[in-house]
XYZ file of C-alpha atoms in Angstrom:
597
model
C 1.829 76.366 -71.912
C 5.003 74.997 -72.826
C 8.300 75.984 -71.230
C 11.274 76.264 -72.772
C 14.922 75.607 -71.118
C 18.485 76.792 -73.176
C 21.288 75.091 -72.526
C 24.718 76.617 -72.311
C 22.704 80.180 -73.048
C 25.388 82.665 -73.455
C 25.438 85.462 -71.397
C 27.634 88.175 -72.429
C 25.445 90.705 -73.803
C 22.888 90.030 -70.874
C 25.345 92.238 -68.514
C 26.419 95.491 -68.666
C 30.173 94.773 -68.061
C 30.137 92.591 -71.164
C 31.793 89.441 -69.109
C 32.145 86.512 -70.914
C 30.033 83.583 -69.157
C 27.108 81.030 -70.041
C 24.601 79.741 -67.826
C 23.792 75.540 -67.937
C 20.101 76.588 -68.672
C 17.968 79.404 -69.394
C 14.271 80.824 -69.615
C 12.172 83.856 -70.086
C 8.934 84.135 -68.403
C 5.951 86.684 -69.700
C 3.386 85.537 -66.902
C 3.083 84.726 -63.314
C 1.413 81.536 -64.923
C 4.606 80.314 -66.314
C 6.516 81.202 -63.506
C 4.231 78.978 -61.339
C 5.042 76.439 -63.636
C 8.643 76.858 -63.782
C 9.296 76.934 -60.221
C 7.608 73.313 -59.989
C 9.800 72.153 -62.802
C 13.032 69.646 -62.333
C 15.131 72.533 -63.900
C 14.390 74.774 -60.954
C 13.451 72.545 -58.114
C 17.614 70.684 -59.185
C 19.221 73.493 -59.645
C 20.866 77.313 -58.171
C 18.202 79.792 -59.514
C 18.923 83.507 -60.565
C 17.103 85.970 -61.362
C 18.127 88.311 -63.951
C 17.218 91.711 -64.872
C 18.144 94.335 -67.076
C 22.370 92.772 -66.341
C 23.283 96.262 -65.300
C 24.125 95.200 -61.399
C 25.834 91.798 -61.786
C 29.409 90.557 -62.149
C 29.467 86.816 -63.645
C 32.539 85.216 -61.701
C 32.766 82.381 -64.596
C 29.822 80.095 -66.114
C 26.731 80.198 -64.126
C 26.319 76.461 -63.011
C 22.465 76.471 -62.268
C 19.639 78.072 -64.129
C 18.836 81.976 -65.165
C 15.607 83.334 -65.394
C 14.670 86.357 -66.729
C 11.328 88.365 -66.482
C 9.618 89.263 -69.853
C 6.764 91.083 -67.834
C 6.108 94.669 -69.986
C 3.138 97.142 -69.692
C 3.539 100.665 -67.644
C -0.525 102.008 -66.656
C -1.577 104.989 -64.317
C -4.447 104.717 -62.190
C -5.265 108.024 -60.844
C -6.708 107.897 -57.398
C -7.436 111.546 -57.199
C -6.512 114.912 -58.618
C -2.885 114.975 -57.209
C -2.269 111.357 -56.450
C -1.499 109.252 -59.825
C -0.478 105.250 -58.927
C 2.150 104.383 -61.767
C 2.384 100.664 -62.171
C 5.174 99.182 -64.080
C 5.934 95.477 -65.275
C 9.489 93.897 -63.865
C 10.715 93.753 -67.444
C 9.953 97.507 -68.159
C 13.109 99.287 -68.139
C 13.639 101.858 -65.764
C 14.545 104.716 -68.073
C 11.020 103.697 -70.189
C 9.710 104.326 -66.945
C 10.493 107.422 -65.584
C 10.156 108.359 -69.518
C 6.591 108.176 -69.185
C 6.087 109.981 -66.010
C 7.607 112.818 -67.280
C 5.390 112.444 -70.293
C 2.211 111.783 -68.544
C 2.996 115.280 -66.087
C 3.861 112.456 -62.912
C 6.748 114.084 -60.043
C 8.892 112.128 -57.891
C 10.914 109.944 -60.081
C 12.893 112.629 -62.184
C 15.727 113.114 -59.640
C 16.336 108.719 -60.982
C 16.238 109.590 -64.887
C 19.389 107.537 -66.725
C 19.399 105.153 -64.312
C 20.124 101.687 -65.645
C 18.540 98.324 -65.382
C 14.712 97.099 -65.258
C 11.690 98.303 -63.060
C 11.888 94.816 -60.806
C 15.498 95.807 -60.277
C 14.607 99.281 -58.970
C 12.847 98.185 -55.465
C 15.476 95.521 -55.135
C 18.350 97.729 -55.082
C 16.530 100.940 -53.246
C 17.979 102.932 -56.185
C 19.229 106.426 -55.822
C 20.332 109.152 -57.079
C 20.763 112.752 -56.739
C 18.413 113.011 -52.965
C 16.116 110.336 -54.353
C 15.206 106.906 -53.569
C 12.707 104.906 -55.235
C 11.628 103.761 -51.617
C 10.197 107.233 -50.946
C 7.654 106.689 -53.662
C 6.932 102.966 -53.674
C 3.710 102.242 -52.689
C 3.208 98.433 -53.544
C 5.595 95.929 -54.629
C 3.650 92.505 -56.553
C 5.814 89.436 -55.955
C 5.923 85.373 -56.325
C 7.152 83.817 -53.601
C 8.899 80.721 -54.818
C 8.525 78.593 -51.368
C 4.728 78.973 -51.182
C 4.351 79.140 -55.471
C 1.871 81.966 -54.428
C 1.824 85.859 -55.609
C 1.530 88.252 -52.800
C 2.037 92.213 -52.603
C 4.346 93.864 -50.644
C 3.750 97.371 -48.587
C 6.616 99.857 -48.599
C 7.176 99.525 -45.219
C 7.059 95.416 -45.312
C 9.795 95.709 -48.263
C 12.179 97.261 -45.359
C 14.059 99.965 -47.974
C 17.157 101.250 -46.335
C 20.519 102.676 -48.171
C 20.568 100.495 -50.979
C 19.139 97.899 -49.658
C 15.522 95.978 -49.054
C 14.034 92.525 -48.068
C 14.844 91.251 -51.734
C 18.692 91.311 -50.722
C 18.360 89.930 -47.419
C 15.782 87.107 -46.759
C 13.994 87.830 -49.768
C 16.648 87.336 -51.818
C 16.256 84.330 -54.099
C 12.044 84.067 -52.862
C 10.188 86.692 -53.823
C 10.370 87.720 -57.412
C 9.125 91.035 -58.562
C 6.539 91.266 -61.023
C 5.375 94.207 -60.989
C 5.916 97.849 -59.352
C 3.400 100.699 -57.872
C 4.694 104.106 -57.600
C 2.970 106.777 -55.846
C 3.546 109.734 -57.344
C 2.248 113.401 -57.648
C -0.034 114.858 -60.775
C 2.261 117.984 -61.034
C 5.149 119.090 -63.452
C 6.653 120.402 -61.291
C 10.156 119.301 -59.075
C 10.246 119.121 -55.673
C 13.615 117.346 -54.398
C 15.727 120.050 -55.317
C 18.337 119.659 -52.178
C 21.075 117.969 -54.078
C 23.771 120.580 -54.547
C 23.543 120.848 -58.699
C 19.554 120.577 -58.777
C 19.697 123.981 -56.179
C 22.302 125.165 -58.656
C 19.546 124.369 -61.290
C 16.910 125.972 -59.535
C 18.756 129.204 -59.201
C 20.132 129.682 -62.731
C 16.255 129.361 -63.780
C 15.166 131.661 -61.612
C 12.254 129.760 -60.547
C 11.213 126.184 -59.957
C 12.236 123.751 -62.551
C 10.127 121.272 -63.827
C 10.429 117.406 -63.587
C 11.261 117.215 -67.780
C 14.243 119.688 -66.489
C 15.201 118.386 -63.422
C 15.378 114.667 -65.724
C 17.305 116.449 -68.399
C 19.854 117.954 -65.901
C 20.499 114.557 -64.057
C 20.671 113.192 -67.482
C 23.343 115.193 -68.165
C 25.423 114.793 -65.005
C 25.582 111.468 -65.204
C 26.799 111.039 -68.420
C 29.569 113.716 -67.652
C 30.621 111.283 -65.158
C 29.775 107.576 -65.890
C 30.848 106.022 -68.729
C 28.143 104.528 -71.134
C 27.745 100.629 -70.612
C 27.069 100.283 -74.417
C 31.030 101.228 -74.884
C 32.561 100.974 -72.067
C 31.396 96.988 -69.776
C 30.694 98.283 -66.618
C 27.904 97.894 -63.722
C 27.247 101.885 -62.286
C 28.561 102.733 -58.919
C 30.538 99.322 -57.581
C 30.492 100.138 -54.175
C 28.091 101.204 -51.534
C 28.829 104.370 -50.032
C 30.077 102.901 -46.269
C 27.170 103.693 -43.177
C 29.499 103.934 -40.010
C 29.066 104.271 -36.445
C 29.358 108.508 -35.836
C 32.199 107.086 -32.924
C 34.135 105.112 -35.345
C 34.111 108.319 -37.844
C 35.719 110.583 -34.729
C 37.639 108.306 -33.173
C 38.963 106.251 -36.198
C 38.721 107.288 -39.395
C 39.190 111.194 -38.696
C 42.338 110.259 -36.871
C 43.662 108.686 -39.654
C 42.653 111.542 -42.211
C 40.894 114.856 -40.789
C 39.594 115.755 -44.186
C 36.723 112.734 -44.791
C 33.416 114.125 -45.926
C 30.677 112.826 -44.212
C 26.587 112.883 -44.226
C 24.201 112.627 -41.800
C 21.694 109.662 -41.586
C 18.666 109.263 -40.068
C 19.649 107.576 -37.003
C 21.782 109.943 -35.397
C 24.142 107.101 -34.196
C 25.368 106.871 -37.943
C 27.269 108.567 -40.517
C 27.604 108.071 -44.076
C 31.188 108.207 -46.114
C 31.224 108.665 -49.905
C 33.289 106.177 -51.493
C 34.132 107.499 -54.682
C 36.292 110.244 -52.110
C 37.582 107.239 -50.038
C 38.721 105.646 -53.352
C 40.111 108.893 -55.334
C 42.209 109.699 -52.023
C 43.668 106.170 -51.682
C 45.653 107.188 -54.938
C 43.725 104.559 -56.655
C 41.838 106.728 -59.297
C 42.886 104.479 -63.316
C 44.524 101.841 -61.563
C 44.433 99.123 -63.632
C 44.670 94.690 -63.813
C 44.082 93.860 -67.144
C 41.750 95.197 -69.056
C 39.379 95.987 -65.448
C 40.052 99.160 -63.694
C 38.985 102.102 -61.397
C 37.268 104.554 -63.635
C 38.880 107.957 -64.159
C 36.559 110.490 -64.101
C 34.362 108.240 -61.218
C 36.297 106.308 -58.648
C 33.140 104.365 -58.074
C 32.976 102.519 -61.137
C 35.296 99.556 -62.074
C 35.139 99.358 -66.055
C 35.910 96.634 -68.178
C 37.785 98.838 -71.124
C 37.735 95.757 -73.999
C 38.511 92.213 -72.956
C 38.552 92.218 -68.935
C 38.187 88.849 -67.310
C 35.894 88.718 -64.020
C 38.866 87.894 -62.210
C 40.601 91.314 -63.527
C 37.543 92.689 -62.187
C 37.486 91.084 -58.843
C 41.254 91.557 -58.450
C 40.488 95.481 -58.985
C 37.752 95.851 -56.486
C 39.683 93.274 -53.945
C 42.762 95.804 -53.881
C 40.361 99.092 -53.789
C 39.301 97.314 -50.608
C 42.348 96.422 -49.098
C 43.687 99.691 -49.717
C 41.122 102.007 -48.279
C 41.312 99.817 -45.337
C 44.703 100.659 -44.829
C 44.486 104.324 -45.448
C 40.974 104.824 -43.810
C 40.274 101.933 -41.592
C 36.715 101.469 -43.044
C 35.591 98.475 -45.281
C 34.057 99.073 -48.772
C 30.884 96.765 -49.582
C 29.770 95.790 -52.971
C 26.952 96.852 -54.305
C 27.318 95.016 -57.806
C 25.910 91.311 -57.356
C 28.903 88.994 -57.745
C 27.051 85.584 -59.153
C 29.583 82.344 -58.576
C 28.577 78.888 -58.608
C 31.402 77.918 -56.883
C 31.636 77.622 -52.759
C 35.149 77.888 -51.147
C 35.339 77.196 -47.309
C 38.064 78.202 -44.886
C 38.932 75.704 -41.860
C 39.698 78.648 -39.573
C 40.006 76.313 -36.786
C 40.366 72.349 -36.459
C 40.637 71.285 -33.064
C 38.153 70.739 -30.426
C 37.601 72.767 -27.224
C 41.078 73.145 -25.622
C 42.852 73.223 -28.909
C 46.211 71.648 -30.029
C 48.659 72.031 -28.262
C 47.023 71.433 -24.941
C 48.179 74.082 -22.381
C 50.678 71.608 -20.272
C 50.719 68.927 -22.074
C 54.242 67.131 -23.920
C 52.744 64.385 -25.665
C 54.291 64.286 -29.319
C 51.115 65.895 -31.206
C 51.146 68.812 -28.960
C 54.842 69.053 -29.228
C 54.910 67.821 -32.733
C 56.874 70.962 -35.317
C 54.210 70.080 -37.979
C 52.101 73.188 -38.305
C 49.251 71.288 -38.875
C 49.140 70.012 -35.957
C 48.819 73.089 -34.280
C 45.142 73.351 -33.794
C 43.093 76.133 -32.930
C 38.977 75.667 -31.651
C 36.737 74.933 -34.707
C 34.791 78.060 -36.833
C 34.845 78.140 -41.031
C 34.790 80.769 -43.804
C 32.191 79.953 -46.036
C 32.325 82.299 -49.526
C 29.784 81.963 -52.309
C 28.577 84.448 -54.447
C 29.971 87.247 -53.184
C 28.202 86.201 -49.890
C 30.669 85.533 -46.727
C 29.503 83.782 -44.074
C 31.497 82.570 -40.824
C 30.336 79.106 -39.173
C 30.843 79.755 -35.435
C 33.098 81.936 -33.742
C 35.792 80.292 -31.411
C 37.855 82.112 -28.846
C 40.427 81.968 -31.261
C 38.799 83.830 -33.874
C 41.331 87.316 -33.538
C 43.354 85.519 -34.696
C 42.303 83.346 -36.917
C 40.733 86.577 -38.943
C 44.275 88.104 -38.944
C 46.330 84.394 -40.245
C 43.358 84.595 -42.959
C 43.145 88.162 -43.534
C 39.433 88.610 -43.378
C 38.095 91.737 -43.460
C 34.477 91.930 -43.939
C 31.432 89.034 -43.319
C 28.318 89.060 -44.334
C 26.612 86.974 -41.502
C 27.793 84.456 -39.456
C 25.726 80.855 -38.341
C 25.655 79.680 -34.739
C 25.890 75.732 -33.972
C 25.715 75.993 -30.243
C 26.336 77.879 -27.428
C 29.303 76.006 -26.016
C 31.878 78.394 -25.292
C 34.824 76.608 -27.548
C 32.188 77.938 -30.641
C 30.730 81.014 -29.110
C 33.697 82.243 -27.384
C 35.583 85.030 -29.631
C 31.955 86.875 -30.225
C 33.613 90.346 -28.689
C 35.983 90.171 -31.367
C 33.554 90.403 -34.136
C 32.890 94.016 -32.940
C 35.017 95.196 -36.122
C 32.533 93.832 -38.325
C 29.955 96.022 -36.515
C 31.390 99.018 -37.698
C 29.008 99.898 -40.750
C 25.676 98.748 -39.036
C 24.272 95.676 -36.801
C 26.192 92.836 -37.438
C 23.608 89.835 -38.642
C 24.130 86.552 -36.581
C 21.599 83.322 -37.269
C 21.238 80.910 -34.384
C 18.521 78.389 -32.177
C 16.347 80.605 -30.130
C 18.048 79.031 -27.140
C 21.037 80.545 -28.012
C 20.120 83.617 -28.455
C 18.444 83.749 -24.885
C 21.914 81.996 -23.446
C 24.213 84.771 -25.290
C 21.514 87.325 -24.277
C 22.277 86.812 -21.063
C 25.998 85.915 -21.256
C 26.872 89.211 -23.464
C 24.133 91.574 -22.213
C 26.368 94.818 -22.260
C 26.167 94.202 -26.483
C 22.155 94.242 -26.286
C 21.807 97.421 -23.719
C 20.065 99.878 -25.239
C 22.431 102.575 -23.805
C 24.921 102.873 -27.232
C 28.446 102.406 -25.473
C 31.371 103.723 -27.256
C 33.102 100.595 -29.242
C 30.312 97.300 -28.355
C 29.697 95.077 -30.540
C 26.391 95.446 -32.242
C 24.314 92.612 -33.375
C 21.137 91.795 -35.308
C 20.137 88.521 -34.237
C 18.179 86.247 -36.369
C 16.458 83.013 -34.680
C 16.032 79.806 -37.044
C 14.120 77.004 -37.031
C 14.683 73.807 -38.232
C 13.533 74.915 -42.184
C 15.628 76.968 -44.515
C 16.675 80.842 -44.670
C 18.048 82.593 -46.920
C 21.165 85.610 -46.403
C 21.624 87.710 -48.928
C 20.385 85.111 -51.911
C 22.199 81.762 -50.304
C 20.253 79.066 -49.208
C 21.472 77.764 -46.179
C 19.682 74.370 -44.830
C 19.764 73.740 -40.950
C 20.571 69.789 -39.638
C 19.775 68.718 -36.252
C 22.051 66.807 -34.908
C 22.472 65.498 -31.242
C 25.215 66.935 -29.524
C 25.018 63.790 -26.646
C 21.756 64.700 -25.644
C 21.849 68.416 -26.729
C 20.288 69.100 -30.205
C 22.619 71.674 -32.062
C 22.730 72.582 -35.571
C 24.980 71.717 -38.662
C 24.837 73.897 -42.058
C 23.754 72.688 -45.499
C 24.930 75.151 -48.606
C 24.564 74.078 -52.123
C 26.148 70.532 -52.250
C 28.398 71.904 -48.794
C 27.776 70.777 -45.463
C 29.401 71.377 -42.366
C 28.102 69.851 -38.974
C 30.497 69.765 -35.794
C 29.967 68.029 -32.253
C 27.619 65.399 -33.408
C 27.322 62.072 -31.754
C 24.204 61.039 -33.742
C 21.699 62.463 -36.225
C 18.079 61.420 -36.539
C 17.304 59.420 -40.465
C 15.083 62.267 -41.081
C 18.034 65.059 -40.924
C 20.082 62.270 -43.064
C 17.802 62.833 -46.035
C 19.001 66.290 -45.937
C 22.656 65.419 -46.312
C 22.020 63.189 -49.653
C 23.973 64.058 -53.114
C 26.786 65.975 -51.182
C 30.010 67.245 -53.105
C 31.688 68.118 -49.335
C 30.635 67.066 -46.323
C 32.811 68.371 -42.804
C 32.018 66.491 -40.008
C 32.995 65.933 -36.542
C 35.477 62.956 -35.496
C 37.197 63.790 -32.021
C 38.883 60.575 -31.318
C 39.493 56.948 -31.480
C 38.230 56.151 -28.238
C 34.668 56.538 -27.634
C 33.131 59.351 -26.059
C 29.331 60.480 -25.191
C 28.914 63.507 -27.310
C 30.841 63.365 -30.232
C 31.625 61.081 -33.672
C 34.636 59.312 -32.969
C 36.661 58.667 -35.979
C 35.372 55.189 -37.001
C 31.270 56.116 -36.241
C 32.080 59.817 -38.915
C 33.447 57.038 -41.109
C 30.034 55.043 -40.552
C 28.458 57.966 -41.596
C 30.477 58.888 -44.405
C 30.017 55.515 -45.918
C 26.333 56.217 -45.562
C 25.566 59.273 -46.467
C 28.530 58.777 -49.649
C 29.499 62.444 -50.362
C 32.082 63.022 -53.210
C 34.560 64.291 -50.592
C 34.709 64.510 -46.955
C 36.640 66.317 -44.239
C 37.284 65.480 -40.034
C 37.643 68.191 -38.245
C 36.921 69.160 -34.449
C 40.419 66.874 -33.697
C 41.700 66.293 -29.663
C 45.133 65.453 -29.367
C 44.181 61.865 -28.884
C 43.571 61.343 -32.362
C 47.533 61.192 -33.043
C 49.621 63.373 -35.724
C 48.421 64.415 -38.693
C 50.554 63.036 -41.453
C 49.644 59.200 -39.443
C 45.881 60.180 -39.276
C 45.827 61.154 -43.047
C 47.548 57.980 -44.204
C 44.685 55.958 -42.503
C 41.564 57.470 -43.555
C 40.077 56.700 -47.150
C 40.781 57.472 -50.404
C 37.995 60.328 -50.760
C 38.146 61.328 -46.467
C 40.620 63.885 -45.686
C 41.850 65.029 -42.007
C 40.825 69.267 -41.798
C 43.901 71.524 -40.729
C 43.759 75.431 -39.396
C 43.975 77.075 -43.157
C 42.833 74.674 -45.256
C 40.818 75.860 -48.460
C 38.299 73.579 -49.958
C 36.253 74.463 -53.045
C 33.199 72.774 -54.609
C 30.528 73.612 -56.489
C-alpha cells in the first residue's frame, strides 16, 4: 500500500472561491488503512496538516505551507432498522447534494429542508449545516472518525459531537484530530415533509393545499437558493461568510436596539440568548456590492463575499475585515467567520513588554521612565497570537483596555493563561466584550482556575447578572490541545519555584517569567523560527531570566529569531539594550508585530 505525496499540488479548482494557492504536498486517501499509514508518515508527523473537503468552506490566505489531505471515501447504504426508522450511512467523500439525492430517491425525510447545499458528507457534521429550520445535527445519529493522536477509529454519538449553531467538536478540540470517515443519519421511511416552519416552506404548504412531500420541499429549497446565491461554478465564492451573531438577550436591549430599534432577532434555546441575522446587519450597514478588487459583498445576499474573476485572498479578507469593522460601528456586535481561513503564516502582537509595574514606574525619574522614546513606555506583558483565522490572546494584563483599543482588536477566539500573578491575570473584567456572543473560552493550569474561581467569583455565579463577563474555562495539562484547528504545545517552566506555563505554536513560542526550565520541556522548544522569552534585568534575581541566562538559553535552544520581553526599568533604554544584544536577538516593544511561519 503505497502512498503517494504531490508536491507544489495546485489548489485552485479544489475551492469554491477559485483562489489561487498550492499546497507543499498533497494526498488522497480511499481507506482508513491508508490514513493509518499516512498519519505515521514523515510528511504528516513534519508538517501543518489539513483536511480538505469538497473546498466549498475555505479561504486559502496564500500557499498552504504544510500538507493537504483529502478524503476519497465514497459509498451511500441504508440499513433499515424498522418500518419507519431507515439509518443512511454516507462516506466523507460523498457529496452532500448525492446525498440528500438519494434520500429523496429511496422515500427517506429529514434531510430535504438541506438540498443544494454545497460541499462533502464529512463536511456536513463538521459545520452543523443548516438551512431553511434544519440542521444536520437533528438527524445525526453516529459520526465514524480517526483520531490522529491515538491512530485509532472511533464513533462518535450525536450528543458526544456537541452540535450547536454551526458549530461541533470538529471545530473546537476536534479540530485537526478526528477525521470523518463516514456519516449515519437517522432518518424517517416516509415521503412526506415535516419541518415546514420556515416562512417559504409554510408558504409552500399552503399553495399545495396539503402537505408537501420531501422531493417538493427539496425542489423548493432548490430553488430559493439559487434565486439568492450565486453558483460557485461561475461566480468563486464559499456560501454564507458569516455566522449569523448569538448574543446575550441584555446586550440586544440594552445595546444593539439602542443603536438601531429595527434589528430582527430569533429566539434560541437558552432563553439568555438571541440570535441576529447577518445578511440584515450587513445590507443595513450600506455595505450591500461594496467592492476591493475583484472580492465583494454579494448583491442579491449580503452574506456572501464573491470573488467575480481574478480576486486575490487578500481582496477577500480586506472585504470581510471592513464588513466587520463596519457593523461594529453601526451595531456594536462582532461578525464571526464561518468560512475556514487556512494561513500558514503566524503573526504575534507584543501587546505589552514590561514586567509587573510597567514602564514608567509610578514615581520614579530615572531616564528610562522619563525617557520620550515610545518604546520605552512599557505596559505589563500579554500577546496577540493570529494564525489561520484563529486569534488567540497570551495572558491578560491590567493593561489590556487599553492595549485592545492602541491595537484595535475586536474579536478573540480564546485566550491562554501562564499564571495567576496579577501583572498577567489582572485586566480579565475587561474581556467581558468578548463575552458578548456566548462564553468566552479561556485555557489555563487547574490551579488557576481554582485561584481565579475564587478571585472573580461574581463571573462564575450562576445568577446571570446584567453585563459579567462570561467564561468557559478549559483546564490543561502538560500535553497538547487543540482551539479551533491550532495546535498549541504547553512548556513548564519554573517561575522561581512556581511551575507556570509558556506556549508552543507551529515554529512560535512564547514563555514569560521563567527562571529555569527542566531539559525535558527544552526538547519541546527545538527547530524554533521565534522564540519570546523572558529577560527582566541585568542583575540577578530569583524568579526570572536575567538578560545574560535568556541569552544562555537562546544560544542553546538556537531559534532562527528571538525576542526579550517582560523588561523592568533596570534593564536601561531601549535603543542601548538593542545595540547590545545579538545579531538574530531583538529587545520586544508594546506594538511590535512579528510574523513567521
Amino acid at each position: 500500500m503505497e502512498i503517494k505525496f504531490e508536491q507544489n499540488k495546485d489548489l485552485t479548482s479544489l475551492n469554491t472561491f477559485h483562489i489561487k494557492a498550492k499546497a507543499k504536498l498533497f494526498a488522497t486517501y480511499s481507506r482508513v488503512e491508508e490514513l493509518h499509514k499516512i498519519s505515521f508518515s514523515p510528511e504528516f508527523m513534519e508538517n501543518e496538516v489539513f483536511y480538505l473537503g469538497g473546498g466549498s468552506n475555505v479561504l486559502f490566505n496564500g500557499d498552504f505551507d504544510g500538507l493537504v489531505l483529502k478524503s476519497e471515501i465514497k459509498g451511500i447504504k441504508r440499513y433499515d432498522k424498522d418500518s419507519e426508522t431507515v439509518f443512511l450511512i454516507a462516506g466523507a467523500a460523498e457529496l452532500w447534494t448525492d446525498v440528500v439525492d438519494f434520500a429523496i430517491k429511496e422515500g427517506l425525510a429529514g434531510i430535504e429542508n438541506l438540498a443544494a447545499i454545497p460541499g462533502t458528507a464529512g463536511a456536513a457534521p463538521v459545520q452543523n449545516i443548516g438551512a431553511y429550520g434544519s440542521e444536520i445535527g437533528e438527524v445525526i445519529h453516529k459520526v465514524e472518525c480517526f483520531d490522529v493522536i491515538s491512530h485509532n477509529t472511533l464513533t462518535l454519538t450525536a450528543e458526544q459531537c456537541r452540535f450547536g449553531y454551526r458549530d461541533s467538536i470538529f471545530k473546537n478540540e476536534g479540530k485537526g484530530r478526528y477525521v470523518v470517515l463516514r456519516v449515519s443519519l437517522k432518518l424517517k421511511n416516509s415521503n412526506l415533509a415535516e419541518n415546514l416552519n420556515y416562512g417559504p416552506l409554510k408558504k409552500l404548504k399552503e399553495k399545495l393545499g396539503r402537505t408537501p412531500t420531501i422531493s417538493e420541499v427539496a425542489k423548493e429549497v432548490t430553488e430559493i437558493r439559487n434565486s439568492k446565491l450565486p453558483d460557485p461554478a461561475k461566480i468563486g465564492n464559499a456560501g454564507s461568510f458569516f455566522k449569523n451573531p448569538v448574543v446575550r438577550i441584555y446586550f440586544y436591549k440594552e445595546v444593539m436596539s439602542t443603536l438601531c430599534p429595527d434589528i430582527p432577532y430569533y429566539e434560541t434555546e437558552d432563553p439568555y440568548y438571541v440570535k441576529i441575522p447577518a445578511g440584515w446587519l450587513i445590507e443595513h450597514a450600506g455595505l450591500k456590492g461594496f467592492s476591493i478588487g475583484d472580492a465583494e459583498v454579494y448583491p442579491q445576499q449580503c452574506l456572501v463575499i464573491a470573488n467575480k474573476g481574478e480576486a486575490s485572498s487578500g481582496d477577500v479578507i480586506e472585504v470581510a475585515s471592513h464588513v466587520v469593522k463596519t457593523v461594529l460601528s453601526k451595531f456594536g456586535v462582532v461578525l464571526r467567520p464561518e468560512v475556514n481561513i487556512i494561513d500558514s503564516e503566524i503573526k504575534v502582537t507584543i501587546l505589552g513588554s514590561g514586567t509587573s509595574k510597567g514602564i514608567p514606574e509610578i514615581g520614579c525619574h530615572c531616564p528610562v521612565c522619563t525617557s520620550t522614546d515610545p518604546k520605552d513606555k512599557r505596559t505589563r506583558c500579554s500577546a496577540l497570537v493570529e494564525t489561520r483565522g484563529v486569534r488567540l490572546l497570551i495572558d491578560v494584563s491590567p493593561d489590556f483596555r487599553m492595549q485592545a483599543l492602541n491595537n484595535e482588536i475586536s474579536y478573540l477566539d480564546a485566550a491562554l493563561i501562564t499564571h495567576n500573578h496579577y501583572d498577567h491575570v489582572g485586566g480579565f473584567d475587561d474581556l467581558r466584550p468578548f463575552c458578548a456572543n456566548g462564553k468566552f473560552p479561556i485555557y489555563l493550569r487547574p490551579d488557576v482556575n481554582a485561584d481565579l474561581h475564587r478571585r472573580l467569583d461574581y463571573c462564575f455565579s450562576d445568577t446571570h447578572y446584567p453585563g459579567v463577563p462570561s467564561f468557559e474555562m478549559n483546564e490543561i495539562e502538560n500535553a497538547p490541545f487543540m482551539i479551533k484547528g491550532v495546535r498549541i504545545s504547553p512548556v513548564t517552566v519554573m517561575h522561581g519555584k512556581v511551575p507556570i506555563v509558556g506556549f508552543r505554536i507551529g515554529n512560535f513560542a512564547y514563555i514569560t517569567d521563567a527562571k529555569t526550565i527542566e531539559e525535558e520541556e527544552k526538547e519541546k522548544l527545538a527547530g524554533l523560527d521565534v522564540l519570546v522569552v523572558n529577560g527582566l534585568r541585568d542583575k540577578d534575581h530569583f524568579a526570572h531570566f536575567t538578560i545574560a541566562e535568556a541569552l544562555e538559553l537562546i544560544e542553546e535552544l538556537k531559534p532562527k529569531r528571538a525576542y526579550l520581553t517582560h523588561f523592568c526599568h533596570e534593564v536601561g533604554k531601549h535603543c542601548d539594550l538593542e545595540r547590545r544584544l545579538p545579531e538574530n536577538v531583538f529587545p520586544c516593544y508594546d506594538g511590535m508585530t512579528i510574523i513567521t511561519k
